[in-house]
Short mmCIF file of C-alpha atoms and ligand atoms in Angstrom, two decimals:
data_model
loop_
_atom_site.label_atom_id
_atom_site.label_comp_id
_atom_site.label_asym_id
_atom_site.label_seq_id
_atom_site.Cartn_x
_atom_site.Cartn_y
_atom_site.Cartn_z
CA MET A 510 10.73 -62.80 8.42
CA THR A 511 10.52 -59.00 8.38
CA VAL A 512 13.25 -56.66 7.18
CA CYS A 513 13.20 -52.93 7.97
CA GLU A 514 15.81 -50.29 7.29
CA ALA A 515 16.20 -46.84 8.82
CA PRO A 516 18.46 -43.91 7.89
CA GLY A 517 21.23 -42.19 9.78
CA LYS A 518 21.38 -38.39 10.09
CA VAL A 519 23.52 -35.28 10.07
CA TYR A 520 22.91 -32.01 11.86
CA LEU A 521 22.39 -29.35 9.23
CA PHE A 522 22.41 -26.82 12.08
CA GLY A 523 22.12 -26.51 15.83
CA GLU A 524 23.89 -29.29 17.74
CA HIS A 525 24.95 -28.35 21.31
CA ALA A 526 22.75 -25.21 21.31
CA VAL A 527 19.75 -27.58 21.23
CA VAL A 528 20.75 -28.72 24.73
CA TYR A 529 19.89 -25.17 25.95
CA GLY A 530 16.47 -24.98 24.31
CA GLU A 531 17.52 -23.53 20.96
CA PRO A 532 16.08 -25.24 17.87
CA ALA A 533 18.14 -27.62 15.72
CA VAL A 534 17.67 -29.12 12.27
CA PRO A 535 18.90 -32.67 11.80
CA ALA A 536 18.39 -34.29 8.39
CA ALA A 537 18.19 -37.99 7.50
CA ILE A 538 20.82 -39.31 5.08
CA GLU A 539 20.68 -42.17 2.57
CA ARG A 540 22.87 -44.46 4.63
CA ARG A 541 20.83 -47.08 6.41
CA ALA A 542 20.85 -49.74 9.09
CA ARG A 543 18.90 -52.84 8.13
CA VAL A 544 17.41 -55.19 10.72
CA THR A 545 15.87 -58.59 9.97
CA ALA A 546 13.59 -60.11 12.64
CA GLU A 547 12.30 -63.65 12.57
CA PRO A 548 10.13 -64.80 15.49
CA ARG A 549 11.30 -67.98 17.27
CA GLU A 550 9.43 -70.78 19.03
CA ASP A 551 11.31 -70.14 22.29
CA ASP A 552 12.15 -66.94 24.22
CA HIS A 553 15.74 -66.73 23.03
CA VAL A 554 17.19 -63.84 21.10
CA ARG A 555 19.93 -64.62 18.62
CA VAL A 556 21.69 -61.60 17.17
CA THR A 557 24.01 -61.71 14.17
CA ALA A 558 25.75 -58.56 13.07
CA GLU A 559 28.19 -58.64 10.21
CA ASP A 560 29.10 -54.98 10.00
CA LEU A 561 29.08 -53.74 13.57
CA SER A 562 32.62 -54.77 14.36
CA LEU A 563 35.60 -55.71 12.29
CA ASP A 564 34.96 -59.43 12.76
CA GLY A 565 31.18 -59.56 12.94
CA PHE A 566 29.58 -61.62 15.69
CA THR A 567 26.68 -63.85 16.63
CA VAL A 568 25.27 -63.88 20.17
CA GLU A 569 22.39 -65.91 21.58
CA TYR A 570 20.84 -65.21 24.97
CA THR A 571 17.70 -66.01 26.86
CA GLY A 572 15.16 -63.26 26.66
CA GLY A 573 12.11 -62.50 28.75
CA THR A 574 13.88 -61.41 31.93
CA GLY A 575 13.91 -57.68 31.19
CA ASP A 576 17.58 -57.61 32.24
CA ARG A 577 20.33 -56.58 29.94
CA PRO A 578 21.92 -59.67 28.40
CA ASP A 579 25.07 -60.82 30.14
CA ILE A 580 27.29 -61.20 27.12
CA ASP A 581 30.94 -61.93 26.95
CA ALA A 582 31.32 -59.33 24.22
CA PRO A 583 34.33 -59.56 21.95
CA ALA A 584 34.71 -55.78 21.64
CA PRO A 585 33.30 -52.61 23.25
CA LEU A 586 31.51 -51.66 20.02
CA VAL A 587 29.81 -55.04 19.94
CA GLU A 588 28.75 -54.64 23.56
CA ALA A 589 27.30 -51.21 22.74
CA ALA A 590 25.52 -52.52 19.66
CA MET A 591 24.05 -55.40 21.66
CA GLY A 592 22.72 -52.95 24.23
CA TYR A 593 20.75 -51.15 21.51
CA VAL A 594 19.47 -54.33 19.88
CA ASP A 595 18.38 -55.66 23.26
CA ALA A 596 16.60 -52.42 24.17
CA ALA A 597 14.79 -52.57 20.81
CA VAL A 598 13.70 -56.16 21.53
CA ARG A 599 12.37 -55.13 24.93
CA GLN A 600 10.39 -52.25 23.41
CA ALA A 601 8.94 -54.56 20.75
CA ARG A 602 7.94 -57.14 23.36
CA SER A 603 6.28 -54.50 25.49
CA ALA A 604 4.49 -52.87 22.50
CA ALA A 605 3.12 -56.23 21.34
CA ASP A 606 2.43 -57.33 24.94
CA THR A 607 4.44 -60.54 24.38
CA PRO A 608 7.13 -60.45 27.08
CA ASP A 609 8.56 -63.83 26.10
CA ALA A 610 8.76 -63.34 22.33
CA GLY A 611 12.01 -64.71 20.92
CA PHE A 612 13.70 -63.57 17.71
CA ASP A 613 16.51 -64.31 15.33
CA ILE A 614 17.85 -60.87 14.50
CA THR A 615 20.36 -59.82 11.88
CA VAL A 616 21.80 -56.32 11.81
CA GLU A 617 23.62 -54.82 8.84
CA SER A 618 24.65 -51.20 8.73
CA GLU A 619 26.08 -48.77 6.17
CA ILE A 620 26.43 -46.09 8.86
CA PRO A 621 29.85 -45.78 10.54
CA LEU A 622 29.41 -46.65 14.22
CA GLY A 623 29.87 -44.06 16.93
CA ALA A 624 30.63 -41.33 14.38
CA GLY A 625 27.72 -39.02 15.24
CA LEU A 626 25.66 -40.15 12.24
CA GLY A 627 22.89 -41.69 14.34
CA SER A 628 23.86 -45.33 13.76
CA SER A 629 22.45 -46.51 17.10
CA ALA A 630 19.15 -44.67 16.52
CA ALA A 631 18.83 -46.26 13.08
CA VAL A 632 19.44 -49.75 14.53
CA VAL A 633 16.90 -49.16 17.29
CA VAL A 634 14.23 -47.72 14.95
CA ALA A 635 14.65 -50.47 12.34
CA GLY A 636 14.85 -53.11 15.10
CA ILE A 637 11.62 -52.10 16.85
CA ASP A 638 9.81 -51.75 13.52
CA ALA A 639 10.99 -55.15 12.24
CA ALA A 640 10.29 -56.98 15.53
CA THR A 641 6.79 -55.52 16.05
CA ARG A 642 5.85 -56.21 12.42
CA ALA A 643 7.20 -59.76 12.73
CA LEU A 644 4.84 -60.19 15.71
CA GLY A 645 1.93 -58.85 13.64
CA GLU A 646 1.72 -55.65 15.75
CA PRO A 647 3.10 -52.81 13.59
CA LEU A 648 3.39 -49.42 15.30
CA ASP A 649 2.45 -46.04 13.89
CA ARG A 650 5.40 -43.73 13.32
CA ALA A 651 4.75 -41.54 16.36
CA GLU A 652 4.79 -44.54 18.72
CA LEU A 653 7.77 -46.04 16.94
CA ALA A 654 9.75 -42.80 17.33
CA ASP A 655 8.75 -42.56 20.99
CA ARG A 656 9.68 -46.16 21.80
CA ALA A 657 12.97 -45.81 19.93
CA TYR A 658 13.75 -42.69 21.99
CA ARG A 659 12.95 -44.58 25.19
CA ALA A 660 15.24 -47.44 24.10
CA GLU A 661 18.13 -45.00 23.49
CA PHE A 662 17.39 -43.14 26.74
CA GLU A 663 17.69 -46.41 28.65
CA VAL A 664 20.92 -47.55 27.01
CA GLN A 665 22.52 -44.10 27.29
CA ASP A 666 21.49 -43.66 30.95
CA GLY A 667 19.22 -40.72 30.29
CA GLN A 668 21.61 -38.91 27.92
CA ALA A 669 19.49 -39.19 24.76
CA SER A 670 17.73 -36.47 22.80
CA ARG A 671 14.70 -37.24 20.62
CA ALA A 672 16.44 -35.84 17.53
CA ASP A 673 18.16 -38.96 16.17
CA THR A 674 15.34 -41.45 16.66
CA PHE A 675 12.65 -39.03 15.39
CA CYS A 676 14.69 -38.13 12.30
CA SER A 677 15.48 -41.78 11.55
CA THR A 678 11.80 -42.73 11.89
CA MET A 679 10.35 -39.88 9.82
CA GLY A 680 13.14 -39.22 7.30
CA GLY A 681 13.73 -35.84 5.64
CA ALA A 682 14.64 -32.76 7.64
CA VAL A 683 13.31 -32.30 11.12
CA ARG A 684 12.99 -29.40 13.54
CA VAL A 685 13.79 -30.17 17.14
CA GLU A 686 13.19 -27.81 20.06
CA GLY A 687 13.19 -29.32 23.53
CA ASP A 688 10.96 -32.39 23.39
CA ASP A 689 9.08 -31.09 20.34
CA CYS A 690 10.03 -32.64 17.03
CA GLU A 691 8.35 -32.07 13.69
CA PRO A 692 9.20 -32.89 10.08
CA ILE A 693 9.91 -29.82 7.91
CA ASP A 694 10.10 -29.45 4.12
CA ALA A 695 13.54 -29.50 2.54
CA PRO A 696 14.97 -29.72 -0.96
CA ASN A 697 17.26 -32.60 -2.06
CA LEU A 698 20.35 -31.53 -0.19
CA PRO A 699 23.59 -32.89 -1.69
CA PHE A 700 25.47 -33.88 1.45
CA VAL A 701 29.07 -34.98 1.46
CA ILE A 702 30.38 -36.57 4.63
CA GLY A 703 33.95 -36.87 5.83
CA PHE A 704 34.75 -39.24 8.69
CA ASP A 705 38.03 -39.15 10.63
CA GLY A 706 37.61 -42.71 11.90
CA GLY A 707 37.14 -41.60 15.50
CA ALA A 708 34.49 -40.18 17.77
CA GLY A 709 34.33 -37.57 20.49
CA ASP A 710 32.89 -38.29 23.92
CA THR A 711 29.44 -36.67 23.74
CA GLY A 712 29.03 -36.48 27.53
CA GLU A 713 32.40 -34.77 28.00
CA LEU A 714 31.83 -32.36 25.10
CA VAL A 715 28.38 -31.35 26.35
CA ALA A 716 29.82 -30.86 29.86
CA GLY A 717 32.65 -28.74 28.39
CA VAL A 718 30.18 -26.40 26.69
CA ARG A 719 28.17 -26.18 29.92
CA GLU A 720 31.28 -25.12 31.89
CA LEU A 721 32.25 -22.56 29.26
CA ARG A 722 28.72 -21.18 29.26
CA GLU A 723 28.78 -20.82 33.05
CA GLU A 724 32.18 -19.11 33.06
CA TYR A 725 32.07 -16.84 30.02
CA ARG A 726 29.28 -14.58 28.80
CA PHE A 727 30.51 -15.01 25.22
CA ALA A 728 29.66 -18.73 25.37
CA ALA A 729 26.01 -18.06 26.30
CA ASP A 730 25.88 -15.49 23.47
CA THR A 731 27.43 -18.06 21.11
CA VAL A 732 24.75 -20.62 21.97
CA ARG A 733 22.07 -17.99 21.24
CA ALA A 734 23.82 -17.05 17.99
CA ILE A 735 23.69 -20.70 16.90
CA GLY A 736 19.93 -20.57 17.57
CA ASP A 737 19.73 -17.52 15.26
CA ILE A 738 21.58 -19.43 12.53
CA VAL A 739 19.09 -22.29 12.87
CA ARG A 740 16.15 -19.87 12.56
CA ASP A 741 17.70 -18.28 9.45
CA GLY A 742 18.33 -21.75 8.02
CA GLU A 743 14.73 -22.79 8.66
CA GLU A 744 13.51 -19.73 6.74
CA LEU A 745 15.69 -20.63 3.77
CA LEU A 746 14.44 -24.22 3.78
CA ALA A 747 10.83 -23.07 4.00
CA GLU A 748 11.27 -20.89 0.89
CA ALA A 749 12.76 -23.75 -1.17
CA VAL A 750 10.77 -26.19 -3.28
CA PRO A 751 10.46 -29.40 -1.22
CA GLU A 752 12.16 -32.51 -2.61
CA ALA A 753 13.44 -30.62 -5.68
CA ASP A 754 17.08 -29.97 -6.55
CA PRO A 755 18.06 -26.80 -4.70
CA SER A 756 19.22 -23.73 -6.62
CA ARG A 757 22.89 -22.76 -6.47
CA GLU A 758 21.89 -19.59 -4.65
CA LEU A 759 20.10 -21.56 -1.94
CA LEU A 760 23.07 -23.90 -1.52
CA GLU A 761 25.36 -20.89 -1.18
CA GLU A 762 23.15 -19.30 1.46
CA LEU A 763 22.72 -22.54 3.42
CA GLY A 764 26.45 -23.17 3.05
CA ASP A 765 27.28 -19.76 4.52
CA LEU A 766 25.12 -20.55 7.54
CA MET A 767 26.86 -23.92 7.92
CA ASP A 768 30.23 -22.16 7.85
CA PHE A 769 29.10 -19.70 10.54
CA ASN A 770 27.69 -22.58 12.58
CA HIS A 771 31.03 -24.43 12.40
CA GLY A 772 32.91 -21.31 13.50
CA LEU A 773 30.66 -20.92 16.53
CA LEU A 774 31.00 -24.61 17.45
CA ALA A 775 34.77 -24.21 17.22
CA ALA A 776 34.51 -21.18 19.54
CA LEU A 777 32.69 -23.45 22.01
CA GLY A 778 35.70 -25.78 21.88
CA VAL A 779 34.05 -28.81 20.28
CA SER A 780 35.91 -28.95 16.98
CA ALA A 781 39.14 -30.89 16.42
CA ARG A 782 42.15 -30.61 14.14
CA SER A 783 40.87 -33.45 11.93
CA LEU A 784 37.40 -31.87 11.68
CA ASP A 785 38.82 -28.42 10.88
CA ALA A 786 41.12 -29.96 8.23
CA MET A 787 38.18 -31.72 6.57
CA VAL A 788 35.99 -28.60 6.75
CA TRP A 789 38.69 -26.52 5.03
CA ALA A 790 39.43 -29.24 2.44
CA ALA A 791 35.73 -29.35 1.54
CA ARG A 792 35.51 -25.56 1.22
CA ASP A 793 38.71 -25.45 -0.86
CA ALA A 794 37.25 -28.12 -3.16
CA GLY A 795 34.25 -25.91 -3.87
CA ALA A 796 31.70 -27.10 -1.30
CA HIS A 797 29.13 -24.40 -0.53
CA GLY A 798 29.64 -24.81 3.19
CA ALA A 799 30.96 -27.30 5.71
CA LYS A 800 30.66 -27.92 9.42
CA LEU A 801 31.20 -30.61 12.00
CA THR A 802 28.10 -32.66 12.71
CA GLY A 803 27.08 -34.09 16.08
CA ALA A 804 28.94 -33.67 19.32
CA GLY A 805 32.33 -32.98 17.68
CA GLY A 806 35.76 -33.71 19.17
CA GLY A 807 36.23 -36.13 16.25
CA GLY A 808 33.89 -38.06 13.99
CA CYS A 809 32.26 -36.44 10.98
CA ILE A 810 31.85 -33.26 9.03
CA VAL A 811 29.05 -32.53 6.59
CA ALA A 812 29.45 -30.37 3.49
CA LEU A 813 27.04 -29.30 0.76
CA ASP A 814 28.31 -30.04 -2.73
CA PRO A 815 26.34 -31.27 -5.74
CA ASP A 816 29.56 -31.67 -7.79
CA ALA A 817 32.19 -34.39 -7.71
CA GLU A 818 35.19 -32.66 -6.18
CA THR A 819 34.56 -32.67 -2.45
CA PRO A 820 34.57 -36.44 -1.70
CA THR A 821 37.80 -36.84 -3.66
CA ALA A 822 39.44 -33.86 -1.98
CA LEU A 823 38.38 -35.16 1.43
CA SER A 824 39.75 -38.61 0.73
CA TYR A 825 43.22 -37.03 0.22
CA THR A 826 42.96 -34.95 3.39
CA GLN A 827 45.15 -35.94 6.30
CA GLY A 828 42.97 -37.32 9.06
CA CYS A 829 40.07 -38.29 6.79
CA GLU A 830 39.42 -42.02 6.83
CA GLU A 831 36.29 -42.17 4.70
CA ALA A 832 34.42 -39.69 2.50
CA PHE A 833 31.12 -40.30 0.81
CA ARG A 834 28.08 -38.67 -0.70
CA ALA A 835 24.75 -39.07 1.05
CA GLU A 836 21.59 -37.57 -0.35
CA LEU A 837 18.79 -36.47 1.96
CA ALA A 838 16.76 -39.59 2.86
CA THR A 839 13.23 -38.35 2.24
CA GLU A 840 11.81 -41.66 3.42
CA GLY A 841 12.33 -42.63 7.04
CA VAL A 842 12.17 -46.20 8.27
CA ARG A 843 10.76 -48.57 5.67
CA VAL A 844 9.88 -52.21 5.24
CA VAL A 845 12.13 -53.91 2.74
CA GLU A 846 10.69 -57.46 2.79
C1 LIG B 2272 25.00 -34.94 19.73
O1 LIG B 2272 24.72 -35.74 18.58
C2 LIG B 2272 24.20 -33.69 19.70
C3 LIG B 2272 24.36 -32.82 20.92
O2 LIG B 2272 23.60 -31.63 20.69
C4 LIG B 2272 23.91 -33.50 22.19
C5 LIG B 2272 22.41 -33.71 22.25
O3 LIG B 2272 21.64 -32.99 21.61
O4 LIG B 2272 21.99 -34.61 23.02
C6 LIG B 2272 25.81 -32.40 21.10
#
């Protein structure tokens, strides 16, 4: 039996603009998905997931065909989760050159699903790592990140960026520009996350920004301005002491950039009332900065606050369903057992 766990992520800066070739900086957070893989004698795959839907579920299907499993899924979220687990199994089989390998798989996750925190990437990364290790064929991190990206690409019909899977594999902060991803140094950033319980439609939101950009010059300028914020943010991170507690001054400067970034995302039409309310509640509670993270439209905000007030203030904010602290996850995917 092999158990691996991989972190979720927030965008410190740069979502949406990254679609147009600007850099972005996602950062892994200490909220993990844990996948247990136990090889079987036959070619079946049995998946148990306690936390991926309100009721939890267990599904068993025959593997080895390369087709997506035909599952009578009890809920859309379960169906989506199964798609990712199945894609991870297929990548593991192909990496280990064992097309008929069967597994008992258990998935547990601390990352809210579909909230823009990279839950699917974390499941895929931990799943491929656990399954290949269980087969005695562990992958190096570069191949793991690449296979996890390919798994997401397949499930999301070509709509995946490398950011989530790379960040979840490597941990820490990451710089993404086009297909190039590299880890960058960062201090221990004190993230606070507010979740409105919903999720925007990434495809629709990306299409909306594209239309705006085609119609209005300001939107193209806004995308470029987000790129400038990312470059300024990278400079600040590069000057900080890696993996140390950041100074107040640094948090204030990073926070200002996050505030600007949120304003520009709002100008591109991807914020929402719930996200704006949480962003303002975090700022009012003393957070150094706050912005939406991910595609927007609903889902999560991320704030920087080393003190206690922001999670409490968020939990009293109308529209906020869950608020929690999440330190930077300096370690990416890891073997637990
Ligand atoms: C979504 O998490 C991030 C976006 O930039 C889309 C993408 O990069 O694929 C909005």
